[in-house]
Amino acid sequence: MKISSDFYGKYENKDIKEYTLTNTQGVSISAIPFGAVLTKIVTPDKRGNRAAITLNVDNIEDMINYRPFYGAVIGRTAGRIAQGKFQLSGRTVHVDTNEGGNQLHGGPQGLDTQLWAIETEVEADGSAGRLIFRYNSPAGENGFPGNMEIKVTYTLTETNDWIIDYSASTDARTPFNPTHHVYFNLTGDVSQSVLNHELKLNSQQFAPLTQDNLPTGKLENTEGTPFDFSEAKSVGEAVLSAHPQIKPLNGLDHPFVIKKNGKNKVDGSLYDPMSGREVQFQTDRDSVVIFTHNEAINDFSIEGRPVRQYAGITLETQQLPDALNQPGFGNIVLEPGETYQSRTIYSFGLR
């Protein structure tokens, strides 16, 4: 396992370095302390050609100016909080809104906009390397109560696993439901869409959305619908359907409830027949949000190219969005004295 760093850009007159972990299998992950942003993952295809399989903008200025969420840690709460308010300890808490009266992805100054401290670490036997990010979120940031100490660790192993460990504590009751907004395009070519990727999910239910992309509060069965990925099928088969939950959005932006299957630790997989690349994921969270980059973007570029529609697909593991306002969606409130811990693993391979 090797670790290297290079100049990436400047933020508030500070030099920002990009740190890269590379294993002996030709897999590498790179990230910067701004937003704990994963700038790229590089893996070989079935012909041995290495290429980046994730999306990100070309410079830190575009991250700041356009905030595309590519590769960033999202929080304190992922997804939307309806009307920017919720009940906590018998009172109504109002948080900062940034999307049509709702809060999206932690608010205007979410974790993806903050400069994190970073440490690097390599196991003595070379079996794994780590990028360790820390951020102290003060009480009142984006309207949330509680001072929080947040730690996120990216681990790359020699067995081609990318492990994300989240840890956090608070001095006052506060919601916490982070995710990672990684976009995959396993072709290694951002000019190609992900519609031919094959997706499989250990899920039998999804959360339908309102016109504001908020969960309705219901969970519907996937069987017999385009949302059924219990057997692998192309992303395009769902995205191009006329289903009333899909067509208005031009694709998917939906939470899927993960069904745990005992010995089967894999919760889902994404496969690209052209390159042979595959990523499997497993998580201790209850859901995964699948978003299929439903619009083209002309404001910025990726590798010097315009960002096409369906350029990537997310596998955002988390508790169900807007759980604060939806009975039955789970408890995301962290108590003082407790330590929040969560793990998601993405495993890279070939078929």
mmCIF file of C-alpha atoms in Angstrom, residues 69 122 175 195 204 244 268 274 285 344 351:
data_model
loop_
_atom_site.group_PDB
_atom_site.id
_atom_site.type_symbol
_atom_site.label_atom_id
_atom_site.label_comp_id
_atom_site.label_asym_id
_atom_site.label_seq_id
_atom_site.Cartn_x
_atom_site.Cartn_y
_atom_site.Cartn_z
ATOM 1 C CA PHE A 69 -22.091 17.031 -3.961
ATOM 2 C CA VAL A 122 -0.803 2.736 6.673
ATOM 3 C CA PRO A 175 -30.295 14.342 14.487
ATOM 4 C CA LEU A 195 -27.911 3.221 -18.591
ATOM 5 C CA GLN A 204 -38.368 -5.344 -1.835
ATOM 6 C CA PRO A 244 -45.343 8.088 -12.656
ATOM 7 C CA GLY A 268 -26.362 -4.665 -3.786
ATOM 8 C CA MET A 274 -18.497 -3.218 -21.360
ATOM 9 C CA ARG A 285 -27.832 1.293 7.337
ATOM 10 C CA THR A 344 -20.371 0.970 4.485
ATOM 11 C CA ARG A 351 -16.450 -10.281 -14.124
#
